[in-house]
Amino acid sequence: MKSTLEEQQAFVTVVDSGSITGAAERLGFTVSGVSRALNRLEQKLGATLLRRTTRRLELTEEGETFLNHCRRILAAVEEAEEAMLDRHNQPQGRLRINAAPSFMQFVIVPVIGEFRARYPGITLELDTHDRFVDLLEQRVDLAIRIGKLEDSSLHARLLGHSPLRLLASPAYLERHGAPQSIDELAHHSLMGFSQLEHLNHWPLIRADGKPLHITPTLAASSGSTLIELAIAGEGIVCLADFMTIVPRQQGTLVDVLPALIERQAQAVNAVYYRQATLSLRARLFMDFLAEQMPGRYLQG
């Protein structure tokens, strides 16, 4: 007897979620229903796919092999269904996008209305985290990653680069004076990130040839908070251009030490899980961002 798509989907979801209970929640099934589907699948195949302990599930060698086949089968079915919808210009279904809160707020949200008008059949879920999330665990179809990519399990499409710059409010600089050298920054209120330590490396080179790393006198967990603090005159901050377009245009934030800034730009990539087939919905959104971002928010 051959396995069914439902049984294969149950198996893949159990693996991706790490538990039968998690799989049941994702699929909208009962725990017993998922468990029965797994048992039927193993009986049909005559092989144990998962070793079950009280604490975790572990793939067997047979399970590893069958998992790869299941992913390809399920991806092919989804691609075929999407191709039929695409023939009628009706892309449909859920698309979950993950991005840092600042990128979501300043880049994606302003253009999301246009995307929805183009593709009304796509249901969007916008998910934000300051830290990188596991795309499989969080059921993310497409994520926007800023900075160096470390995860080799991800495919990436470069959308552009966002330069870094130092900024402060005119009121702050009027009260404390504009620094004229890197050394003078030591006498100022320097604001930075409380959790993402690598973002406290500023694009300035000290006299000893080393990059400047600051210890913030005022720290926050999000770029949005730091922008508001800078506008309120609380200190000098280093942020990517995509976050500060509006306050720079309005003059509520101005450049600090612009002549000394090293030409650094953070790469902005759209990423998805390497073993997954990119859905039509995700491709459309990625193409949309690639169309919207250059020149408007990002450099090439």
PDB file of C-alpha atoms in Angstrom:
ATOM      1  CA  MET A   1       0.000   0.000   0.000  1.00  0.00           C
ATOM      2  CA  LYS A   2       1.379   3.415  -0.969  1.00  0.00           C
ATOM      3  CA  SER A   3       1.742   6.329   1.397  1.00  0.00           C
ATOM      4  CA  THR A   4      -0.551   9.338   1.071  1.00  0.00           C
ATOM      5  CA  LEU A   5       0.325  13.018   0.832  1.00  0.00           C
ATOM      6  CA  GLU A   6      -1.398  13.557   4.171  1.00  0.00           C
ATOM      7  CA  GLU A   7       0.874  11.003   5.844  1.00  0.00           C
ATOM      8  CA  GLN A   8       3.949  12.500   4.213  1.00  0.00           C
ATOM      9  CA  GLN A   9       2.895  15.993   5.304  1.00  0.00           C
ATOM     10  CA  ALA A  10       2.402  14.775   8.870  1.00  0.00           C
ATOM     11  CA  PHE A  11       5.864  13.195   8.871  1.00  0.00           C
ATOM     12  CA  VAL A  12       7.604  16.299   7.494  1.00  0.00           C
ATOM     13  CA  THR A  13       5.752  18.604   9.907  1.00  0.00           C
ATOM     14  CA  VAL A  14       6.668  16.442  12.901  1.00  0.00           C
ATOM     15  CA  VAL A  15      10.324  16.663  11.893  1.00  0.00           C
ATOM     16  CA  ASP A  16      10.198  20.426  11.316  1.00  0.00           C
ATOM     17  CA  SER A  17       8.311  21.217  14.518  1.00  0.00           C
ATOM     18  CA  GLY A  18      10.262  18.740  16.648  1.00  0.00           C
ATOM     19  CA  SER A  19       7.240  17.057  18.190  1.00  0.00           C
ATOM     20  CA  ILE A  20       3.952  15.387  17.385  1.00  0.00           C
ATOM     21  CA  THR A  21       2.135  17.981  19.481  1.00  0.00           C
ATOM     22  CA  GLY A  22       3.777  20.839  17.550  1.00  0.00           C
ATOM     23  CA  ALA A  23       2.888  19.199  14.260  1.00  0.00           C
ATOM     24  CA  ALA A  24      -0.726  18.791  15.335  1.00  0.00           C
ATOM     25  CA  GLU A  25      -0.940  22.510  16.164  1.00  0.00           C
ATOM     26  CA  ARG A  26       0.515  23.513  12.788  1.00  0.00           C
ATOM     27  CA  LEU A  27      -1.687  21.188  10.778  1.00  0.00           C
ATOM     28  CA  GLY A  28      -4.873  21.712  12.766  1.00  0.00           C
ATOM     29  CA  PHE A  29      -5.079  17.978  13.542  1.00  0.00           C
ATOM     30  CA  THR A  30      -5.396  16.136  16.830  1.00  0.00           C
ATOM     31  CA  VAL A  31      -2.258  14.726  18.425  1.00  0.00           C
ATOM     32  CA  SER A  32      -3.689  11.226  18.090  1.00  0.00           C
ATOM     33  CA  GLY A  33      -4.453  11.858  14.402  1.00  0.00           C
ATOM     34  CA  VAL A  34      -0.836  12.821  13.657  1.00  0.00           C
ATOM     35  CA  SER A  35       0.433   9.865  15.666  1.00  0.00           C
ATOM     36  CA  ARG A  36      -1.794   7.470  13.737  1.00  0.00           C
ATOM     37  CA  ALA A  37      -0.644   8.941  10.417  1.00  0.00           C
ATOM     38  CA  LEU A  38       2.979   8.327  11.388  1.00  0.00           C
ATOM     39  CA  ASN A  39       2.248   4.772  12.474  1.00  0.00           C
ATOM     40  CA  ARG A  40       0.419   4.039   9.208  1.00  0.00           C
ATOM     41  CA  LEU A  41       3.307   5.479   7.224  1.00  0.00           C
ATOM     42  CA  GLU A  42       5.898   3.353   8.993  1.00  0.00           C
ATOM     43  CA  GLN A  43       3.764   0.249   8.584  1.00  0.00           C
ATOM     44  CA  LYS A  44       3.357   0.863   4.855  1.00  0.00           C
ATOM     45  CA  LEU A  45       7.089   1.433   4.403  1.00  0.00           C
ATOM     46  CA  GLY A  46       8.099  -1.394   6.716  1.00  0.00           C
ATOM     47  CA  ALA A  47      10.654   0.895   8.347  1.00  0.00           C
ATOM     48  CA  THR A  48      11.063   3.020  11.461  1.00  0.00           C
ATOM     49  CA  LEU A  49      11.363   6.663  10.452  1.00  0.00           C
ATOM     50  CA  LEU A  50      11.571   8.274  13.882  1.00  0.00           C
ATOM     51  CA  ARG A  51      12.999   7.091  17.182  1.00  0.00           C
ATOM     52  CA  ARG A  52      10.666   8.353  19.893  1.00  0.00           C
ATOM     53  CA  THR A  53      11.909   9.097  23.417  1.00  0.00           C
ATOM     54  CA  THR A  54      10.233  10.947  26.245  1.00  0.00           C
ATOM     55  CA  ARG A  55      12.264  14.062  25.438  1.00  0.00           C
ATOM     56  CA  ARG A  56      12.700  14.184  21.675  1.00  0.00           C
ATOM     57  CA  LEU A  57      12.266  12.608  18.266  1.00  0.00           C
ATOM     58  CA  GLU A  58      15.267  11.489  16.242  1.00  0.00           C
ATOM     59  CA  LEU A  59      15.372  10.584  12.563  1.00  0.00           C
ATOM     60  CA  THR A  60      16.629   7.135  11.626  1.00  0.00           C
ATOM     61  CA  GLU A  61      18.776   6.636   8.536  1.00  0.00           C
ATOM     62  CA  GLU A  62      15.647   5.497   6.689  1.00  0.00           C
ATOM     63  CA  GLY A  63      13.842   8.559   7.999  1.00  0.00           C
ATOM     64  CA  GLU A  64      16.538  10.901   6.655  1.00  0.00           C
ATOM     65  CA  THR A  65      16.271   9.352   3.205  1.00  0.00           C
ATOM     66  CA  PHE A  66      12.485   9.366   3.123  1.00  0.00           C
ATOM     67  CA  LEU A  67      12.332  12.942   4.454  1.00  0.00           C
ATOM     68  CA  ASN A  68      14.277  14.285   1.486  1.00  0.00           C
ATOM     69  CA  HIS A  69      11.939  12.495  -0.936  1.00  0.00           C
ATOM     70  CA  CYS A  70       8.863  13.788   0.928  1.00  0.00           C
ATOM     71  CA  ARG A  71      10.085  17.382   0.789  1.00  0.00           C
ATOM     72  CA  ARG A  72      10.556  17.156  -2.966  1.00  0.00           C
ATOM     73  CA  ILE A  73       7.156  15.516  -3.467  1.00  0.00           C
ATOM     74  CA  LEU A  74       5.277  18.052  -1.360  1.00  0.00           C
ATOM     75  CA  ALA A  75       7.127  20.961  -2.952  1.00  0.00           C
ATOM     76  CA  ALA A  76       6.305  19.626  -6.420  1.00  0.00           C
ATOM     77  CA  VAL A  77       2.610  19.329  -5.544  1.00  0.00           C
ATOM     78  CA  GLU A  78       2.541  22.885  -4.195  1.00  0.00           C
ATOM     79  CA  GLU A  79       4.381  24.170  -7.248  1.00  0.00           C
ATOM     80  CA  ALA A  80       1.945  22.404  -9.569  1.00  0.00           C
ATOM     81  CA  GLU A  81      -1.066  23.880  -7.755  1.00  0.00           C
ATOM     82  CA  GLU A  82       0.471  27.342  -7.849  1.00  0.00           C
ATOM     83  CA  ALA A  83       1.225  26.982 -11.548  1.00  0.00           C
ATOM     84  CA  MET A  84      -2.474  26.327 -12.217  1.00  0.00           C
ATOM     85  CA  LEU A  85      -3.466  29.377 -10.196  1.00  0.00           C
ATOM     86  CA  ASP A  86      -0.807  31.441 -11.946  1.00  0.00           C
ATOM     87  CA  ARG A  87      -2.255  30.526 -15.329  1.00  0.00           C
ATOM     88  CA  HIS A  88      -5.367  32.398 -14.260  1.00  0.00           C
ATOM     89  CA  ASN A  89      -3.322  35.213 -12.679  1.00  0.00           C
ATOM     90  CA  GLN A  90      -4.648  34.264  -9.264  1.00  0.00           C
ATOM     91  CA  PRO A  91      -1.720  33.627  -6.896  1.00  0.00           C
ATOM     92  CA  GLN A  92      -3.281  32.620  -3.598  1.00  0.00           C
ATOM     93  CA  GLY A  93      -2.402  31.350  -0.155  1.00  0.00           C
ATOM     94  CA  ARG A  94      -0.571  32.374   2.995  1.00  0.00           C
ATOM     95  CA  LEU A  95       2.838  34.047   2.872  1.00  0.00           C
ATOM     96  CA  ARG A  96       4.701  34.533   6.138  1.00  0.00           C
ATOM     97  CA  ILE A  97       7.513  37.087   6.034  1.00  0.00           C
ATOM     98  CA  ASN A  98      10.045  37.676   8.793  1.00  0.00           C
ATOM     99  CA  ALA A  99      12.200  40.777   9.189  1.00  0.00           C
ATOM    100  CA  ALA A 100      13.806  42.907  11.852  1.00  0.00           C
ATOM    101  CA  PRO A 101      11.244  45.314  13.383  1.00  0.00           C
ATOM    102  CA  SER A 102      13.006  48.368  11.952  1.00  0.00           C
ATOM    103  CA  PHE A 103      13.105  46.969   8.397  1.00  0.00           C
ATOM    104  CA  MET A 104       9.475  45.917   8.666  1.00  0.00           C
ATOM    105  CA  GLN A 105       8.443  49.356   9.940  1.00  0.00           C
ATOM    106  CA  PHE A 106      10.462  51.592   7.650  1.00  0.00           C
ATOM    107  CA  VAL A 107      10.722  49.567   4.439  1.00  0.00           C
ATOM    108  CA  ILE A 108       8.096  46.839   4.117  1.00  0.00           C
ATOM    109  CA  VAL A 109       5.072  48.482   5.744  1.00  0.00           C
ATOM    110  CA  PRO A 110       5.152  51.617   3.515  1.00  0.00           C
ATOM    111  CA  VAL A 111       4.916  49.493   0.334  1.00  0.00           C
ATOM    112  CA  ILE A 112       2.740  46.621   1.556  1.00  0.00           C
ATOM    113  CA  GLY A 113      -0.459  48.260   0.307  1.00  0.00           C
ATOM    114  CA  GLU A 114       0.790  48.215  -3.274  1.00  0.00           C
ATOM    115  CA  PHE A 115       1.706  44.534  -3.030  1.00  0.00           C
ATOM    116  CA  ARG A 116      -1.728  43.645  -1.642  1.00  0.00           C
ATOM    117  CA  ALA A 117      -3.416  45.609  -4.416  1.00  0.00           C
ATOM    118  CA  ARG A 118      -1.467  43.632  -7.027  1.00  0.00           C
ATOM    119  CA  TYR A 119      -2.061  40.230  -5.426  1.00  0.00           C
ATOM    120  CA  PRO A 120      -5.276  40.318  -3.385  1.00  0.00           C
ATOM    121  CA  GLY A 121      -5.393  36.521  -3.172  1.00  0.00           C
ATOM    122  CA  ILE A 122      -2.204  36.338  -1.090  1.00  0.00           C
ATOM    123  CA  THR A 123      -2.724  36.404   2.671  1.00  0.00           C
ATOM    124  CA  LEU A 124       0.229  38.043   4.403  1.00  0.00           C
ATOM    125  CA  GLU A 125       1.606  37.373   7.884  1.00  0.00           C
ATOM    126  CA  LEU A 126       4.282  39.867   8.937  1.00  0.00           C
ATOM    127  CA  ASP A 127       6.550  38.524  11.667  1.00  0.00           C
ATOM    128  CA  THR A 128       9.250  40.591  13.409  1.00  0.00           C
ATOM    129  CA  HIS A 129      12.203  39.620  15.576  1.00  0.00           C
ATOM    130  CA  ASP A 130      15.407  41.475  16.430  1.00  0.00           C
ATOM    131  CA  ARG A 131      17.246  38.150  16.397  1.00  0.00           C
ATOM    132  CA  PHE A 132      17.443  35.708  13.491  1.00  0.00           C
ATOM    133  CA  VAL A 133      14.763  33.019  13.723  1.00  0.00           C
ATOM    134  CA  ASP A 134      14.679  29.406  12.537  1.00  0.00           C
ATOM    135  CA  LEU A 135      12.644  29.596   9.326  1.00  0.00           C
ATOM    136  CA  LEU A 136      11.338  26.038   9.607  1.00  0.00           C
ATOM    137  CA  GLU A 137      10.441  26.268  13.272  1.00  0.00           C
ATOM    138  CA  GLN A 138       8.604  29.573  12.797  1.00  0.00           C
ATOM    139  CA  ARG A 139       6.996  28.488   9.486  1.00  0.00           C
ATOM    140  CA  VAL A 140       8.561  31.447   7.691  1.00  0.00           C
ATOM    141  CA  ASP A 141       8.401  31.414   3.881  1.00  0.00           C
ATOM    142  CA  LEU A 142      10.733  34.341   3.293  1.00  0.00           C
ATOM    143  CA  ALA A 143      12.954  36.343   5.626  1.00  0.00           C
ATOM    144  CA  ILE A 144      14.878  39.571   5.232  1.00  0.00           C
ATOM    145  CA  ARG A 145      18.347  39.380   6.747  1.00  0.00           C
ATOM    146  CA  ILE A 146      20.580  42.414   7.240  1.00  0.00           C
ATOM    147  CA  GLY A 147      24.323  42.000   7.476  1.00  0.00           C
ATOM    148  CA  LYS A 148      26.604  39.018   6.977  1.00  0.00           C
ATOM    149  CA  LEU A 149      24.897  35.687   6.372  1.00  0.00           C
ATOM    150  CA  GLU A 150      26.177  32.829   8.511  1.00  0.00           C
ATOM    151  CA  ASP A 151      23.581  30.100   7.873  1.00  0.00           C
ATOM    152  CA  SER A 152      24.627  27.831   4.996  1.00  0.00           C
ATOM    153  CA  SER A 153      21.182  26.177   4.943  1.00  0.00           C
ATOM    154  CA  LEU A 154      19.674  29.303   3.374  1.00  0.00           C
ATOM    155  CA  HIS A 155      19.359  30.495  -0.199  1.00  0.00           C
ATOM    156  CA  ALA A 156      19.795  34.259  -0.529  1.00  0.00           C
ATOM    157  CA  ARG A 157      18.959  36.961  -3.036  1.00  0.00           C
ATOM    158  CA  LEU A 158      20.742  40.267  -2.551  1.00  0.00           C
ATOM    159  CA  LEU A 159      18.271  43.163  -2.579  1.00  0.00           C
ATOM    160  CA  GLY A 160      20.860  45.891  -2.039  1.00  0.00           C
ATOM    161  CA  HIS A 161      23.033  47.590   0.548  1.00  0.00           C
ATOM    162  CA  SER A 162      22.223  50.168   3.196  1.00  0.00           C
ATOM    163  CA  PRO A 163      25.071  52.523   4.210  1.00  0.00           C
ATOM    164  CA  LEU A 164      25.734  53.331   7.851  1.00  0.00           C
ATOM    165  CA  ARG A 165      26.079  56.863   9.184  1.00  0.00           C
ATOM    166  CA  LEU A 166      26.362  58.715  12.493  1.00  0.00           C
ATOM    167  CA  LEU A 167      23.447  60.980  13.345  1.00  0.00           C
ATOM    168  CA  ALA A 168      22.264  63.353  16.045  1.00  0.00           C
ATOM    169  CA  SER A 169      19.597  65.981  16.438  1.00  0.00           C
ATOM    170  CA  PRO A 170      20.456  69.659  15.813  1.00  0.00           C
ATOM    171  CA  ALA A 171      19.337  70.387  19.389  1.00  0.00           C
ATOM    172  CA  TYR A 172      21.815  67.872  20.836  1.00  0.00           C
ATOM    173  CA  LEU A 173      24.691  69.255  18.775  1.00  0.00           C
ATOM    174  CA  GLU A 174      23.769  72.802  19.748  1.00  0.00           C
ATOM    175  CA  ARG A 175      23.916  71.876  23.446  1.00  0.00           C
ATOM    176  CA  HIS A 176      27.050  69.732  23.350  1.00  0.00           C
ATOM    177  CA  GLY A 177      28.865  70.875  20.227  1.00  0.00           C
ATOM    178  CA  ALA A 178      29.526  68.824  17.108  1.00  0.00           C
ATOM    179  CA  PRO A 179      32.521  66.500  17.508  1.00  0.00           C
ATOM    180  CA  GLN A 180      35.370  67.248  15.121  1.00  0.00           C
ATOM    181  CA  SER A 181      37.357  64.043  15.629  1.00  0.00           C
ATOM    182  CA  ILE A 182      36.860  60.427  16.639  1.00  0.00           C
ATOM    183  CA  ASP A 183      38.549  61.092  19.988  1.00  0.00           C
ATOM    184  CA  GLU A 184      35.969  63.772  20.815  1.00  0.00           C
ATOM    185  CA  LEU A 185      33.204  61.148  20.706  1.00  0.00           C
ATOM    186  CA  ALA A 186      34.414  59.991  24.132  1.00  0.00           C
ATOM    187  CA  HIS A 187      32.935  63.182  25.583  1.00  0.00           C
ATOM    188  CA  HIS A 188      29.494  62.602  24.064  1.00  0.00           C
ATOM    189  CA  SER A 189      26.430  60.501  24.793  1.00  0.00           C
ATOM    190  CA  LEU A 190      26.801  57.504  22.466  1.00  0.00           C
ATOM    191  CA  MET A 191      23.707  55.394  21.962  1.00  0.00           C
ATOM    192  CA  GLY A 192      23.728  51.806  20.752  1.00  0.00           C
ATOM    193  CA  PHE A 193      22.176  48.368  20.876  1.00  0.00           C
ATOM    194  CA  SER A 194      21.714  46.396  24.077  1.00  0.00           C
ATOM    195  CA  GLN A 195      21.407  42.920  22.510  1.00  0.00           C
ATOM    196  CA  LEU A 196      23.006  43.007  19.060  1.00  0.00           C
ATOM    197  CA  GLU A 197      26.600  43.741  20.045  1.00  0.00           C
ATOM    198  CA  HIS A 198      27.956  43.648  16.486  1.00  0.00           C
ATOM    199  CA  LEU A 199      25.842  46.714  15.691  1.00  0.00           C
ATOM    200  CA  ASN A 200      27.934  48.723  18.146  1.00  0.00           C
ATOM    201  CA  HIS A 201      30.868  48.620  15.706  1.00  0.00           C
ATOM    202  CA  TRP A 202      30.799  52.059  14.108  1.00  0.00           C
ATOM    203  CA  PRO A 203      32.200  52.845  10.606  1.00  0.00           C
ATOM    204  CA  LEU A 204      35.131  54.841  11.975  1.00  0.00           C
ATOM    205  CA  ILE A 205      38.800  53.846  12.142  1.00  0.00           C
ATOM    206  CA  ARG A 206      40.731  54.849  15.259  1.00  0.00           C
ATOM    207  CA  ALA A 207      44.274  56.244  15.204  1.00  0.00           C
ATOM    208  CA  ASP A 208      45.646  52.751  15.920  1.00  0.00           C
ATOM    209  CA  GLY A 209      43.958  51.431  12.764  1.00  0.00           C
ATOM    210  CA  LYS A 210      41.261  49.470  14.569  1.00  0.00           C
ATOM    211  CA  PRO A 211      37.507  49.910  13.997  1.00  0.00           C
ATOM    212  CA  LEU A 212      35.695  51.889  16.658  1.00  0.00           C
ATOM    213  CA  HIS A 213      33.613  49.782  19.013  1.00  0.00           C
ATOM    214  CA  ILE A 214      31.475  51.774  21.414  1.00  0.00           C
ATOM    215  CA  THR A 215      30.088  50.978  24.837  1.00  0.00           C
ATOM    216  CA  PRO A 216      26.713  52.740  24.786  1.00  0.00           C
ATOM    217  CA  THR A 217      25.895  55.194  27.538  1.00  0.00           C
ATOM    218  CA  LEU A 218      22.272  54.660  26.543  1.00  0.00           C
ATOM    219  CA  ALA A 219      21.262  51.358  24.947  1.00  0.00           C
ATOM    220  CA  ALA A 220      18.061  50.009  23.423  1.00  0.00           C
ATOM    221  CA  SER A 221      17.035  46.705  21.886  1.00  0.00           C
ATOM    222  CA  SER A 222      15.592  48.173  18.681  1.00  0.00           C
ATOM    223  CA  GLY A 223      16.611  50.665  16.047  1.00  0.00           C
ATOM    224  CA  SER A 224      13.181  52.304  16.199  1.00  0.00           C
ATOM    225  CA  THR A 225      13.740  53.213  19.835  1.00  0.00           C
ATOM    226  CA  LEU A 226      17.201  54.583  19.086  1.00  0.00           C
ATOM    227  CA  ILE A 227      15.803  56.806  16.332  1.00  0.00           C
ATOM    228  CA  GLU A 228      13.264  58.330  18.710  1.00  0.00           C
ATOM    229  CA  LEU A 229      15.940  58.852  21.364  1.00  0.00           C
ATOM    230  CA  ALA A 230      18.209  60.554  18.835  1.00  0.00           C
ATOM    231  CA  ILE A 231      15.416  62.829  17.607  1.00  0.00           C
ATOM    232  CA  ALA A 232      14.682  63.688  21.261  1.00  0.00           C
ATOM    233  CA  GLY A 233      18.279  64.908  21.625  1.00  0.00           C
ATOM    234  CA  GLU A 234      19.622  62.135  23.838  1.00  0.00           C
ATOM    235  CA  GLY A 235      22.851  61.510  21.945  1.00  0.00           C
ATOM    236  CA  ILE A 236      24.687  60.310  18.831  1.00  0.00           C
ATOM    237  CA  VAL A 237      23.645  57.098  17.117  1.00  0.00           C
ATOM    238  CA  CYS A 238      24.865  54.931  14.227  1.00  0.00           C
ATOM    239  CA  LEU A 239      22.118  53.521  12.023  1.00  0.00           C
ATOM    240  CA  ALA A 240      21.510  52.191   8.527  1.00  0.00           C
ATOM    241  CA  ASP A 241      20.169  54.651   5.956  1.00  0.00           C
ATOM    242  CA  PHE A 242      16.905  52.772   5.349  1.00  0.00           C
ATOM    243  CA  MET A 243      15.820  53.559   8.911  1.00  0.00           C
ATOM    244  CA  THR A 244      16.475  57.287   8.850  1.00  0.00           C
ATOM    245  CA  ILE A 245      15.305  58.572   5.461  1.00  0.00           C
ATOM    246  CA  VAL A 246      12.403  60.602   6.851  1.00  0.00           C
ATOM    247  CA  PRO A 247      14.143  62.297   9.826  1.00  0.00           C
ATOM    248  CA  ARG A 248      17.127  63.170   7.608  1.00  0.00           C
ATOM    249  CA  GLN A 249      14.816  64.681   5.001  1.00  0.00           C
ATOM    250  CA  GLN A 250      12.976  66.613   7.704  1.00  0.00           C
ATOM    251  CA  GLY A 251      16.198  67.802   9.328  1.00  0.00           C
ATOM    252  CA  THR A 252      15.385  66.294  12.714  1.00  0.00           C
ATOM    253  CA  LEU A 253      18.578  64.219  12.412  1.00  0.00           C
ATOM    254  CA  VAL A 254      21.817  65.433  10.823  1.00  0.00           C
ATOM    255  CA  ASP A 255      25.145  63.803   9.985  1.00  0.00           C
ATOM    256  CA  VAL A 256      27.987  63.649  12.484  1.00  0.00           C
ATOM    257  CA  LEU A 257      31.613  63.338  11.295  1.00  0.00           C
ATOM    258  CA  PRO A 258      30.526  62.623   7.699  1.00  0.00           C
ATOM    259  CA  ALA A 259      34.038  63.177   6.304  1.00  0.00           C
ATOM    260  CA  LEU A 260      35.496  60.478   8.584  1.00  0.00           C
ATOM    261  CA  ILE A 261      32.944  57.753   7.935  1.00  0.00           C
ATOM    262  CA  GLU A 262      34.357  54.615   6.330  1.00  0.00           C
ATOM    263  CA  ARG A 263      32.321  53.519   3.318  1.00  0.00           C
ATOM    264  CA  GLN A 264      30.475  50.590   4.873  1.00  0.00           C
ATOM    265  CA  ALA A 265      27.093  49.251   3.915  1.00  0.00           C
ATOM    266  CA  GLN A 266      25.052  46.420   5.351  1.00  0.00           C
ATOM    267  CA  ALA A 267      23.916  43.822   2.832  1.00  0.00           C
ATOM    268  CA  VAL A 268      20.152  43.248   2.734  1.00  0.00           C
ATOM    269  CA  ASN A 269      19.157  39.761   1.540  1.00  0.00           C
ATOM    270  CA  ALA A 270      15.890  37.935   1.044  1.00  0.00           C
ATOM    271  CA  VAL A 271      16.478  34.372   2.263  1.00  0.00           C
ATOM    272  CA  TYR A 272      14.618  31.075   2.341  1.00  0.00           C
ATOM    273  CA  TYR A 273      15.364  27.539   3.427  1.00  0.00           C
ATOM    274  CA  ARG A 274      17.745  25.825   1.005  1.00  0.00           C
ATOM    275  CA  GLN A 275      15.846  22.519   0.865  1.00  0.00           C
ATOM    276  CA  ALA A 276      12.516  24.163   0.147  1.00  0.00           C
ATOM    277  CA  THR A 277      11.199  25.032  -3.289  1.00  0.00           C
ATOM    278  CA  LEU A 278      10.469  28.750  -3.361  1.00  0.00           C
ATOM    279  CA  SER A 279       6.740  29.241  -3.716  1.00  0.00           C
ATOM    280  CA  LEU A 280       5.204  31.511  -6.313  1.00  0.00           C
ATOM    281  CA  ARG A 281       3.956  33.771  -3.514  1.00  0.00           C
ATOM    282  CA  ALA A 282       7.460  34.160  -2.095  1.00  0.00           C
ATOM    283  CA  ARG A 283       8.953  34.751  -5.551  1.00  0.00           C
ATOM    284  CA  LEU A 284       6.404  37.466  -6.267  1.00  0.00           C
ATOM    285  CA  PHE A 285       7.135  39.226  -2.975  1.00  0.00           C
ATOM    286  CA  MET A 286      10.893  38.947  -3.476  1.00  0.00           C
ATOM    287  CA  ASP A 287      10.585  40.385  -7.000  1.00  0.00           C
ATOM    288  CA  PHE A 288       8.384  43.151  -5.636  1.00  0.00           C
ATOM    289  CA  LEU A 289      10.975  44.131  -3.012  1.00  0.00           C
ATOM    290  CA  ALA A 290      13.761  44.010  -5.590  1.00  0.00           C
ATOM    291  CA  GLU A 291      11.697  46.421  -7.690  1.00  0.00           C
ATOM    292  CA  GLN A 292      10.882  48.790  -4.818  1.00  0.00           C
ATOM    293  CA  MET A 293      14.109  48.926  -2.818  1.00  0.00           C
ATOM    294  CA  PRO A 294      16.948  50.150  -5.081  1.00  0.00           C
ATOM    295  CA  GLY A 295      17.280  53.922  -5.099  1.00  0.00           C
ATOM    296  CA  ARG A 296      14.358  54.290  -2.704  1.00  0.00           C
ATOM    297  CA  TYR A 297      15.770  52.583   0.391  1.00  0.00           C
ATOM    298  CA  LEU A 298      18.906  50.727  -0.681  1.00  0.00           C
ATOM    299  CA  GLN A 299      21.965  51.118  -2.855  1.00  0.00           C
ATOM    300  CA  GLY A 300      22.788  48.503  -5.453  1.00  0.00           C
TER     301      GLY A 300
END
